[in-house]
Backbone as numpy.savetxt, mean C-alpha at the origin, in Angstrom:
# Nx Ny Nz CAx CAy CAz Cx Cy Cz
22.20 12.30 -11.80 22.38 13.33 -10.78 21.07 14.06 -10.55
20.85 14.54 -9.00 19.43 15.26 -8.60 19.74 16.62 -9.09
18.61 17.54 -9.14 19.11 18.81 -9.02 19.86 19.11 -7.72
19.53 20.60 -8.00 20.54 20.90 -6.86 19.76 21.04 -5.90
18.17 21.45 -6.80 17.32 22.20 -5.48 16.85 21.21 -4.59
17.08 19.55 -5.07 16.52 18.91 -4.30 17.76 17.74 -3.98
19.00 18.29 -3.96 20.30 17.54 -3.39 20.09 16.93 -2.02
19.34 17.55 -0.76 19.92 16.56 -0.03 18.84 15.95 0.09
17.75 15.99 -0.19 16.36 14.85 -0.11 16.56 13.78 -1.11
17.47 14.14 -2.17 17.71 13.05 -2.81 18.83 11.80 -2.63
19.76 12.50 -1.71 20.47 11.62 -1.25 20.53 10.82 0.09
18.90 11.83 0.80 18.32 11.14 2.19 17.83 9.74 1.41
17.29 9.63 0.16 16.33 8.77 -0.27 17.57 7.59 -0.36
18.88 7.77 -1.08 19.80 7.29 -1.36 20.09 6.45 0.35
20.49 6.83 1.30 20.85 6.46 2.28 19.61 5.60 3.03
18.52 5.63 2.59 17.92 4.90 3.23 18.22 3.79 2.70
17.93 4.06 1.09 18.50 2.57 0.41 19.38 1.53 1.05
20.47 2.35 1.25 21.27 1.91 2.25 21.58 1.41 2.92
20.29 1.44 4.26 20.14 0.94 5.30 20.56 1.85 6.39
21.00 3.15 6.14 21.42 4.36 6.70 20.02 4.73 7.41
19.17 4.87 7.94 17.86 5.23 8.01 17.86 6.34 9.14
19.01 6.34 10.19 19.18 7.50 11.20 19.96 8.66 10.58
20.73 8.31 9.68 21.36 9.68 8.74 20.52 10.29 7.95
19.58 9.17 7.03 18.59 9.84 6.20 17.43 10.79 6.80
17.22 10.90 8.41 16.15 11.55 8.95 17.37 12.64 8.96
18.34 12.72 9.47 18.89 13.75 10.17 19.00 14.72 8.99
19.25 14.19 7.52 19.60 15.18 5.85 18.41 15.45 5.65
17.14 14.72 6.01 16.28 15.43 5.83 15.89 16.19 6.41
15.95 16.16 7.98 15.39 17.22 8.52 16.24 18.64 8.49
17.11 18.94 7.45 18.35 19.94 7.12 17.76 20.08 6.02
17.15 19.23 4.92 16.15 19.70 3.74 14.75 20.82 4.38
14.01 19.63 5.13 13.21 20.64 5.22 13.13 22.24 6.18
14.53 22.00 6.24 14.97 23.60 6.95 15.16 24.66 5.81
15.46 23.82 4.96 16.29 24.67 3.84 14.62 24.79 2.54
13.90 24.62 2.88 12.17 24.46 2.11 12.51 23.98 0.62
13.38 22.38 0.93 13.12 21.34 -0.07 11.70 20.74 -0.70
11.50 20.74 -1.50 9.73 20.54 -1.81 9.41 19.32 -1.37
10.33 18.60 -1.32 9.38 16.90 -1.07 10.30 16.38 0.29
10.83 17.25 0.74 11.48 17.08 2.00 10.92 16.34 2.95
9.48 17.34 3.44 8.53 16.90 4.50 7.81 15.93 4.35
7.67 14.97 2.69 7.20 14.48 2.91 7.50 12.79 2.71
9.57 13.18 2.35 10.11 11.91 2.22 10.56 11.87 4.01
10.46 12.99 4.56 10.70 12.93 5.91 9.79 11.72 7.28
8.38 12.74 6.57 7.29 11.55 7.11 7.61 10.20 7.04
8.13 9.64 5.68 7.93 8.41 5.46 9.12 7.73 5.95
10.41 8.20 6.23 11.51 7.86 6.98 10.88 7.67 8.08
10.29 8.57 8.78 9.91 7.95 10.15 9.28 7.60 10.84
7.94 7.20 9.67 7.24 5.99 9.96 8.12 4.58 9.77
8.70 4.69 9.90 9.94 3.46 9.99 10.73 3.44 10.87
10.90 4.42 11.79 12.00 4.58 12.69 11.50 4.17 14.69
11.84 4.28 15.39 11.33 3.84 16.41 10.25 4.22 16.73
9.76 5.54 16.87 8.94 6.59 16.91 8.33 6.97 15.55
7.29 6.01 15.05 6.25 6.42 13.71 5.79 7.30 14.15
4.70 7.35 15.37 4.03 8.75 15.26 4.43 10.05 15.10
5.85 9.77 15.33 6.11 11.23 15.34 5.93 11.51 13.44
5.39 11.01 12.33 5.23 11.00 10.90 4.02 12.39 11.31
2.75 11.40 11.98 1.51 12.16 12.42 2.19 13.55 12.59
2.86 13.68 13.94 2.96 14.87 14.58 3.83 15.67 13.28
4.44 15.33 12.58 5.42 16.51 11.52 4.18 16.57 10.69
3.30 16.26 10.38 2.77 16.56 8.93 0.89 16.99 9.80
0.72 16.87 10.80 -0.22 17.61 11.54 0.01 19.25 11.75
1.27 19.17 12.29 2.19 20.93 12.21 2.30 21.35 10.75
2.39 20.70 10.09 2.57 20.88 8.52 1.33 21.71 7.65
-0.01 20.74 8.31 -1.18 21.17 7.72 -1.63 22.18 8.24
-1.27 22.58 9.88 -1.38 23.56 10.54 -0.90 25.14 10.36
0.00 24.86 9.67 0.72 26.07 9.16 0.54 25.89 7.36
-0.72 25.39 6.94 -1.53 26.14 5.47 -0.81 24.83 4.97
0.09 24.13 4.83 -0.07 22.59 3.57 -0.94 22.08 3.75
-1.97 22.57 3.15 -3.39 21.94 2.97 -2.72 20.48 1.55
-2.20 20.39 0.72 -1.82 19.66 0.01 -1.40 18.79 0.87
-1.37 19.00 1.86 -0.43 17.11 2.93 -1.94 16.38 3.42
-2.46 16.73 3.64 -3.94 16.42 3.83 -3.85 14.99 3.89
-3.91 14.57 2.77 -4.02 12.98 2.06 -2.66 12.11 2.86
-1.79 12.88 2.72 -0.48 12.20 3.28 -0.89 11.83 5.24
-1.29 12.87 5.47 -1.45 12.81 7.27 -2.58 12.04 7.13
-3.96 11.48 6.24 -4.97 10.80 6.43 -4.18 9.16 6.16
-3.78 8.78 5.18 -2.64 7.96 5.17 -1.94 7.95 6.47
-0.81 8.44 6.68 -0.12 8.22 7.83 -1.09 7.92 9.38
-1.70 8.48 9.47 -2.64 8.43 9.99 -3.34 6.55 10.07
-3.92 6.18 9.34 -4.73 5.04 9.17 -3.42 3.91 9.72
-2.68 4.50 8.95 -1.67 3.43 9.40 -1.52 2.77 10.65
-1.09 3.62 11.32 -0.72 3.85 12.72 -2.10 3.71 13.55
-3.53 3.16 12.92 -4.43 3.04 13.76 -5.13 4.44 14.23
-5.08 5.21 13.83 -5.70 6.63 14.38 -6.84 7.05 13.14
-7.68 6.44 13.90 -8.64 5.83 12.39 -9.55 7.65 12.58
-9.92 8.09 13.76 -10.73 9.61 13.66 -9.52 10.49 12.80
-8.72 10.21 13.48 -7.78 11.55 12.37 -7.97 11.02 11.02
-7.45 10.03 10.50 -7.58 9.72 8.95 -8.73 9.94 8.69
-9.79 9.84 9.19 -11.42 9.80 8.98 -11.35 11.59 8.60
-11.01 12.19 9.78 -11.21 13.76 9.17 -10.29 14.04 8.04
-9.15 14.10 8.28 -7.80 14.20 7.10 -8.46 13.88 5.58
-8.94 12.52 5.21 -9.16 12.09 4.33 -10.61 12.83 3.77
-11.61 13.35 4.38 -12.71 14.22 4.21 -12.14 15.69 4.35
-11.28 16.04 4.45 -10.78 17.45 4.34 -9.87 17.64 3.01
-8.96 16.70 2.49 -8.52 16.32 1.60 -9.90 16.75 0.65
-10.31 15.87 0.30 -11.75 16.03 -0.11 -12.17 17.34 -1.17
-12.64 17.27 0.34 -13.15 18.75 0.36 -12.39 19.82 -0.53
-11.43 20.07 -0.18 -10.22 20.57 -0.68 -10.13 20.20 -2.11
-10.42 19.61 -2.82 -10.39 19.43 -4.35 -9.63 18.24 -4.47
-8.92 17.25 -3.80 -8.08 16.24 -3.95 -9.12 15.18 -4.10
-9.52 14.86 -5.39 -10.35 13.64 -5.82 -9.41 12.33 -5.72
-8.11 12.24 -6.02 -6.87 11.13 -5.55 -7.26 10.84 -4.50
-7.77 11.32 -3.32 -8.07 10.98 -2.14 -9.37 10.22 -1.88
-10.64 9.65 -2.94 -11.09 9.36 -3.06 -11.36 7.70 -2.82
-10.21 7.59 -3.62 -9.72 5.93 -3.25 -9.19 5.36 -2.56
-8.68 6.38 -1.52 -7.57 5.90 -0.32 -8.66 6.09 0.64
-9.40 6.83 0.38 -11.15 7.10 1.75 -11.35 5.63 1.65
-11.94 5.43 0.38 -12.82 4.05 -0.03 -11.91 3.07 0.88
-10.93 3.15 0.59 -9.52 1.74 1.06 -9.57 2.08 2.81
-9.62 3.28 3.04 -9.63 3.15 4.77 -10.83 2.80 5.52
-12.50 3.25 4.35 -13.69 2.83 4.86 -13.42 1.18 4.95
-12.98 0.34 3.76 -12.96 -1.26 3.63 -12.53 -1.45 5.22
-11.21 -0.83 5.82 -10.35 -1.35 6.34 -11.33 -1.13 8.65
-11.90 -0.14 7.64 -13.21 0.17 9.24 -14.44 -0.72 9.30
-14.42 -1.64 7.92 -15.94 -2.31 8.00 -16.97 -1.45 7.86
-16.76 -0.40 7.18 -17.98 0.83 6.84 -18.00 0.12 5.57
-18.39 -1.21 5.05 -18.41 -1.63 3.83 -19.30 -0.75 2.48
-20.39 -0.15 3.33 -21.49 -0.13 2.10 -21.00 1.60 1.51
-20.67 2.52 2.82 -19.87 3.31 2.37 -18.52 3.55 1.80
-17.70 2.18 1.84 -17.06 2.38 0.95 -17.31 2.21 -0.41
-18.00 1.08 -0.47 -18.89 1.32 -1.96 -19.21 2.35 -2.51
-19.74 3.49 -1.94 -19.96 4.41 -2.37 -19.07 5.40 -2.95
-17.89 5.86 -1.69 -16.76 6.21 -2.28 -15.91 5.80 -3.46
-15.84 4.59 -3.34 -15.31 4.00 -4.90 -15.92 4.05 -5.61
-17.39 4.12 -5.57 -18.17 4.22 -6.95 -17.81 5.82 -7.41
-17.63 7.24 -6.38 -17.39 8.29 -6.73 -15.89 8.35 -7.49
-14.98 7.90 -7.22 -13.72 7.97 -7.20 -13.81 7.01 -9.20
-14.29 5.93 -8.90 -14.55 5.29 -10.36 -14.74 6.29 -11.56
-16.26 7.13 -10.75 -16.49 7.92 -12.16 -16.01 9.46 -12.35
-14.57 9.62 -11.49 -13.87 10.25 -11.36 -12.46 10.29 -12.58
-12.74 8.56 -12.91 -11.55 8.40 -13.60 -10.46 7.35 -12.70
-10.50 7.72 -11.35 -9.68 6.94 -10.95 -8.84 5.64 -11.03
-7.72 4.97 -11.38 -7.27 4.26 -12.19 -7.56 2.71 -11.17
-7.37 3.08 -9.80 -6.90 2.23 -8.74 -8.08 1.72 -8.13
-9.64 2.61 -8.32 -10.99 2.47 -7.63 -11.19 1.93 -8.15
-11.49 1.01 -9.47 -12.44 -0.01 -9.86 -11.66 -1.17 -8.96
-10.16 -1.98 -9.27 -10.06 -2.71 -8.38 -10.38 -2.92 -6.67
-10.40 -1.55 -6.66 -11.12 -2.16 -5.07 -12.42 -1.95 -4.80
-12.69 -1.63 -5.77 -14.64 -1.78 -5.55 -14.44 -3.39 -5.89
-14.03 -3.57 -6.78 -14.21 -5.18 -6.73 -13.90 -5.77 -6.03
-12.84 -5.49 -4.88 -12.13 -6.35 -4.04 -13.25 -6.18 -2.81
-14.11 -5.25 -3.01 -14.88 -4.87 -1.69 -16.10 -5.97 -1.79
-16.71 -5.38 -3.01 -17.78 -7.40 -3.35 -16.87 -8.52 -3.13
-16.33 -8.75 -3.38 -15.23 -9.86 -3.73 -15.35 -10.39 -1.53
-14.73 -9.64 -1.01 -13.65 -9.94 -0.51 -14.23 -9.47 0.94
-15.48 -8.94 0.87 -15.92 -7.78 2.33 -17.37 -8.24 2.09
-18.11 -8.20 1.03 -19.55 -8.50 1.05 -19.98 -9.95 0.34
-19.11 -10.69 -0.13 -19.11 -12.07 -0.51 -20.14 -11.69 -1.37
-20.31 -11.15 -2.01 -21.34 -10.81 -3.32 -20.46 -10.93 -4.90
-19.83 -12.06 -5.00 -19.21 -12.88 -6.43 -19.85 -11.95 -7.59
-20.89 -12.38 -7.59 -21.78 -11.85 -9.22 -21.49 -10.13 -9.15
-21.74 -9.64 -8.46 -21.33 -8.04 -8.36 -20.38 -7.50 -8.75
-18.89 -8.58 -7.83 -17.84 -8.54 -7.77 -16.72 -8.86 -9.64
-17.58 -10.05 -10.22 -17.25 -10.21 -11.29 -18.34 -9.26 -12.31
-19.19 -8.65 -12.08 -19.88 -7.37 -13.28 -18.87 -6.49 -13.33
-18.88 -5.73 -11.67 -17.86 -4.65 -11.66 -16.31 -4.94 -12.80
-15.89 -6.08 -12.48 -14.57 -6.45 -13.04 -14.47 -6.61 -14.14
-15.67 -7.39 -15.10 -15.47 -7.52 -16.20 -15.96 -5.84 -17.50
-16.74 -5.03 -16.27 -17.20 -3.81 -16.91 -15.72 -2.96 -16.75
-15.22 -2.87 -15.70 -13.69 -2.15 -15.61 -12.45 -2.69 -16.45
-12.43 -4.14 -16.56 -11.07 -4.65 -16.95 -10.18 -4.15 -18.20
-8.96 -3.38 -17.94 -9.10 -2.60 -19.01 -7.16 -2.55 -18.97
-6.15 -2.55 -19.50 -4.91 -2.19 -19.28 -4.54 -0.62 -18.91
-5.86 -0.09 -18.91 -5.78 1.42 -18.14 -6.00 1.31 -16.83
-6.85 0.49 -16.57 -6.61 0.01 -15.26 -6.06 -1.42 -15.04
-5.21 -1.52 -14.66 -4.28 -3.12 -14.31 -5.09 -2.99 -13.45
-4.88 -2.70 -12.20 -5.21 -3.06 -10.85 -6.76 -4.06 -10.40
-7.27 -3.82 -11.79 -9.15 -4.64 -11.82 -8.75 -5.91 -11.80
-7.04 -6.28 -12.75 -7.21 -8.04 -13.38 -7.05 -8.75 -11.71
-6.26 -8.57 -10.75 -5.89 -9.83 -10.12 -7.36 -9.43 -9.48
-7.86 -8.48 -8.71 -9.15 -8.35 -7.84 -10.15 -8.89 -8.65
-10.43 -9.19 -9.87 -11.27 -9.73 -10.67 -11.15 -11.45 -10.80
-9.43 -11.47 -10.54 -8.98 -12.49 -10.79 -9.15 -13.38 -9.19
-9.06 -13.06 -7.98 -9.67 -13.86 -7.11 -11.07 -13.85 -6.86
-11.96 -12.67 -7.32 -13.71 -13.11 -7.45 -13.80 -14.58 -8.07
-12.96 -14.61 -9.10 -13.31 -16.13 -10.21 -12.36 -17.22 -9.09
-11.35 -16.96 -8.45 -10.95 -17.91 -7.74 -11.67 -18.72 -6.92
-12.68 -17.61 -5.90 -13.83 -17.72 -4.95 -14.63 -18.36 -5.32
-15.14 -18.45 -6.75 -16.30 -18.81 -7.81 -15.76 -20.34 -7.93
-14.19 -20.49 -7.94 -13.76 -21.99 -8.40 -13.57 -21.91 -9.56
-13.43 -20.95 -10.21 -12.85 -21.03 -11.78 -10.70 -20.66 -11.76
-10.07 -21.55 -11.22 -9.27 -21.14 -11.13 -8.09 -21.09 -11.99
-8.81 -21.91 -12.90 -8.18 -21.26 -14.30 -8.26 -20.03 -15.16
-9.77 -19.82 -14.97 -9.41 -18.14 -15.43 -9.05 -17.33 -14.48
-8.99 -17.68 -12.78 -8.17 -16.44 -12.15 -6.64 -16.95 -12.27
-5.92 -17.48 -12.77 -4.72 -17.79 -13.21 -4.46 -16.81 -14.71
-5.28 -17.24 -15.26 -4.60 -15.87 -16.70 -5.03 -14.73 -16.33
-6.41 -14.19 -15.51 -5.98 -12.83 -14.86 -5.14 -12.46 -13.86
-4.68 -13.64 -13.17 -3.53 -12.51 -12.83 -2.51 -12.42 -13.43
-1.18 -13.00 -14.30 -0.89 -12.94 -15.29 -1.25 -12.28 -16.18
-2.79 -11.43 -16.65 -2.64 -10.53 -17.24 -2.47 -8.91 -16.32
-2.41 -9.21 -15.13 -2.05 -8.42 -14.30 -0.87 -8.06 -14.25
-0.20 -8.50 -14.34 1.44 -8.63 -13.89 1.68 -7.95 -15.28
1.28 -8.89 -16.36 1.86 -8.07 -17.46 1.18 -6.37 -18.06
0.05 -6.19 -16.72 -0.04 -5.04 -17.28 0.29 -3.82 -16.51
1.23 -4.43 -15.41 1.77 -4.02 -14.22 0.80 -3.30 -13.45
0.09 -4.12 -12.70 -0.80 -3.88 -11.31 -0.25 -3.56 -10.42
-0.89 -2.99 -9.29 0.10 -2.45 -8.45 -0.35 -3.90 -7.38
0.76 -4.63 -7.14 1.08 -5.50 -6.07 0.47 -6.85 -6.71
0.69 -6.98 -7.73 0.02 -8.11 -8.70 1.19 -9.15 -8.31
1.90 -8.97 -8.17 3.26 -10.60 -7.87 2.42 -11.00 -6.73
2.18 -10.25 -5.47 1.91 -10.47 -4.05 0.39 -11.24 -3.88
-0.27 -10.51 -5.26 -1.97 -10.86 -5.24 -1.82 -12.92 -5.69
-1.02 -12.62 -6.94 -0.53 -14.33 -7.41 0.07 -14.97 -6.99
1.02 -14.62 -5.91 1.60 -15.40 -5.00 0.64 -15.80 -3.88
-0.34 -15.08 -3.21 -1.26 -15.54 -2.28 -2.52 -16.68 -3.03
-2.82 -16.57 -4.60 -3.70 -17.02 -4.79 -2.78 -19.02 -5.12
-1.18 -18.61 -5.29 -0.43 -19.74 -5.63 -0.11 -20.72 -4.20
-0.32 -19.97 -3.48 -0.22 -20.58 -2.03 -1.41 -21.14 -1.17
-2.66 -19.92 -1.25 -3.90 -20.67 -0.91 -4.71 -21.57 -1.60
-4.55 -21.35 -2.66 -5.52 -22.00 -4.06 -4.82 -23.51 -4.73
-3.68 -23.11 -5.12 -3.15 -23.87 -6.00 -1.69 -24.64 -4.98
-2.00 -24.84 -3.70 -0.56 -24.98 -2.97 0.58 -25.47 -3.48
0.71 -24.52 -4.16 2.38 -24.10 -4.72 2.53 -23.25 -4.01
4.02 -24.03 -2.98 4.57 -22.75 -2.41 5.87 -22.21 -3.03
6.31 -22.93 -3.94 7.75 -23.02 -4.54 7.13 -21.61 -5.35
6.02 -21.89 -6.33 5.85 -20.94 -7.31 5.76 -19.33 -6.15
5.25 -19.97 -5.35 4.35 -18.33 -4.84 5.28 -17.58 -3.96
6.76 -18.40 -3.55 7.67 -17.81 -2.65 8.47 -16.74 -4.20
8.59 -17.44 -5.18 9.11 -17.01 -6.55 8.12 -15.55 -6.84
7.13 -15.56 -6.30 6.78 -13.80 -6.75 6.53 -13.51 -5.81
6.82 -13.45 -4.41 6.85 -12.79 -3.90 8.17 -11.66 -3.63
9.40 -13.24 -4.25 10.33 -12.46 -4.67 10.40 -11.56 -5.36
9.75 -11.64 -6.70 9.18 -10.94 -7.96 9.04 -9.67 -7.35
7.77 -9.36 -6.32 7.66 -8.55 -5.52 8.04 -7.32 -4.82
9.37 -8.02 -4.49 10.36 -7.20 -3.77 11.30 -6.44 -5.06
11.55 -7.50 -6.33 12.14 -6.93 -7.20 11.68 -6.01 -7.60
10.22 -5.89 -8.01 9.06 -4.78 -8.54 9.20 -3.61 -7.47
9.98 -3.59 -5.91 9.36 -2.75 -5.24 7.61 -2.54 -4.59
6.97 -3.59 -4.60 5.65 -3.20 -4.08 5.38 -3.29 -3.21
4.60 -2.16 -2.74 3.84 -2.07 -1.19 3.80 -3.32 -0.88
4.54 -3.66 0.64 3.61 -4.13 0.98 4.50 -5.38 1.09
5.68 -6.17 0.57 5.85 -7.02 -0.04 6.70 -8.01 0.87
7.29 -7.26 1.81 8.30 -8.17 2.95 7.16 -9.28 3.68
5.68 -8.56 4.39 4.74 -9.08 5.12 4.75 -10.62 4.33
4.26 -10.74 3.38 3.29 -11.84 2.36 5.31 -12.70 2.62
6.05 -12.12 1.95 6.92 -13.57 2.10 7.57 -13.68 3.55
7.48 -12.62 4.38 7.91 -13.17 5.89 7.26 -13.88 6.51
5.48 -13.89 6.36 4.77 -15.18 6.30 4.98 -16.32 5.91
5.26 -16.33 4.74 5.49 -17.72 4.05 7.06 -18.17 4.76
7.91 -17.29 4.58 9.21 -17.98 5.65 9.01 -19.09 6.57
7.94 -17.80 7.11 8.17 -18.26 8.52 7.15 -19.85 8.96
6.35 -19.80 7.77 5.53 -21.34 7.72 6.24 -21.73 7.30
7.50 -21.69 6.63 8.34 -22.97 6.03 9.59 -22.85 7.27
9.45 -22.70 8.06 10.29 -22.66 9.48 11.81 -22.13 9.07
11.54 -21.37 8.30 12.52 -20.45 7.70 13.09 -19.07 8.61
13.22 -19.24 9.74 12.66 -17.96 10.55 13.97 -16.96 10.40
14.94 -17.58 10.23 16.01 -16.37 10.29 16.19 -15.27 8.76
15.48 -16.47 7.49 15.20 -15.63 6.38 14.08 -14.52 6.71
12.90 -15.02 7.40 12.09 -13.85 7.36 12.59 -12.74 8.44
13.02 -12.84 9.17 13.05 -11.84 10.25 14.05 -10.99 9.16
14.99 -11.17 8.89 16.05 -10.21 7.85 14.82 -9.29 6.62
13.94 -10.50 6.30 13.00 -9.69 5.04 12.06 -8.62 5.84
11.78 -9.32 7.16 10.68 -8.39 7.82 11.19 -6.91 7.90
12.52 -7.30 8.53 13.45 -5.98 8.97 13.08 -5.07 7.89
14.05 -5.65 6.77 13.42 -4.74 5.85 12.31 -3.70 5.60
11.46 -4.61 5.83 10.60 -3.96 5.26 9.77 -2.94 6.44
10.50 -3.29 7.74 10.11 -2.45 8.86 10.48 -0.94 8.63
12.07 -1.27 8.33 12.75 -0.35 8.34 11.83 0.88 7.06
11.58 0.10 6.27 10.60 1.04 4.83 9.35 1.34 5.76
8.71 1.54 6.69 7.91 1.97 7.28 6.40 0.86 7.36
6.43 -0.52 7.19 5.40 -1.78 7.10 5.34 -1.48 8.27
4.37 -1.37 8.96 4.26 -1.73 10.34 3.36 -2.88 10.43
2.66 -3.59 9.69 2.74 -5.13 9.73 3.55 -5.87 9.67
4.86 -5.49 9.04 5.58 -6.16 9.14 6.64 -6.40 10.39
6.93 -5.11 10.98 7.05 -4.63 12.50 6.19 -5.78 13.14
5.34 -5.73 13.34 4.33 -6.45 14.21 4.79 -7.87 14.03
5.10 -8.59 12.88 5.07 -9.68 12.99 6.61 -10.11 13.70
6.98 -9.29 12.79 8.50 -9.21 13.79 8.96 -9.35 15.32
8.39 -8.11 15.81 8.14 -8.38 16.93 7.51 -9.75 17.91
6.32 -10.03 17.02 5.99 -11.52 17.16 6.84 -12.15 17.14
7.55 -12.59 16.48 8.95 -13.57 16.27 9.79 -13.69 17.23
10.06 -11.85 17.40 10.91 -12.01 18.72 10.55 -12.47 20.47
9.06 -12.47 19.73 8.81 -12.65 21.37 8.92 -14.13 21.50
């Protein structure tokens, strides 16, 4: 049972589960009337899923406007998402500013995603010696994967690799793929998984499908995937569905994961339908 103070945001969360996703906006937006603490910001994320994402932007723009300087990170996020790369650009440097070093690594992850490569380097290198658990893997993924610089990509990885940070083994673990050692990026990712990375089924399922074409194995964690809950996870097997002319399985997984607010996965969807 939730508390009380946070009864109906906890049972908005419940109903999305659901598949309820127009009831869960409506309990929440009765939470954040009632100044539920995480109301506004399980609210956002309901409806970046709902027909109208931007309107996520517009609640948590009014939000920061009236002093939640703490949503900062959330509207630079929401933000990137949805392609509104100047707002996340300021959001995520105001964050910042503001003392939110967490925001460090999600800068770095939105610079990768602008092709500001060398500055994201930088940011992750700040965010690294910050402590950050999640910045060494994507500094590596940034050599790896954005500057084709292997040897960099495997220093960084083998100087980070650590079960304090999972997230280094699989990004370490496709530098060595790239390299052609694909036996040792096979026991790192596997030691990924077992040291629970964040999206490590999804990272070994892509390396089991491009690398090693096993699709039997790699449709099997992507399932994994969905079981784990990870970001991210409908896209990678509604792909693979849909190359195995599977199309009515993926469109159901896409949904899904539309409905959780993927808007890649939206997109592909939509693709489908067209």
């Amino acid at each position: 049972m939730g508390s009380q103070q946070n009864s109906l945001t906890e049972r908005a969360i419940d109903l999305r589960y659901e598949g309820r996703s127009d009831e869960a906006i409506a309990l929440l937006k009765q939470a954040v009337e009632l100044g539920e603490p995480e109301a506004l910001r399980e609210l956002a994320y309901a409806l970046l899923g709902s027909p109208d994402p931007a309107a996520a932007v517009r609640l948590v723009k009014k939000a920061v406007k009236r002093g939640r300087t703490d949503l900062w990170s959330l509207l630079a996020s929401l933000a990137a998402d949805l392609g509104q790369a100047r707002t996340a650009d300021r959001a995520y440097r105001a964050a910042i500013e503001a003392g939110d070093l967490s925001a460090l690594n999600d800068y770095g992850v939105f610079l990768r995603d602008q092709e500001r490569y060398r500055e994201a380097v930088e940011v992750l290198r700040r965010a690294c010696d910050h402590g950050d658990v999640l910045a060494p893997g994507n500094l590596v993924a940034t050599y790896a994967d954005d500057l084709s610089d292997l040897p960099a990509a495997i220093e960084t990885g083998e100087r980070y690799a650590d079960p304090e940070r999972p997230s280094v083994y699989p990004a370490l673990a496709v530098a060595y793929a790239r390299a052609g050692q694909l036996g040792k990026a096979d026991d790192l990712f596997r030691q990924g998984i077992a040291a629970g990375a964040r999206k490590a089924h999804q990272a070994y399922a892509w390396f089991l499908w491009d690398d090693k074409k096993d699709v039997v194995a790699a449709e099997r964690q992507f399932w994994l995937a969905f079981e784990a809950d990870e970001p991210g996870w409908s896209l990678g097997l509604g792909e693979l569905l849909t190359e195995l002319g599977r199309v009515a399985e993926a469109r159901a997984v896409l949904e899904r994961g539309a409905e959780w607010g993927d808007l890649d996965a939206r997109a592909l969807l939509e693709e489908l339908d067209r």
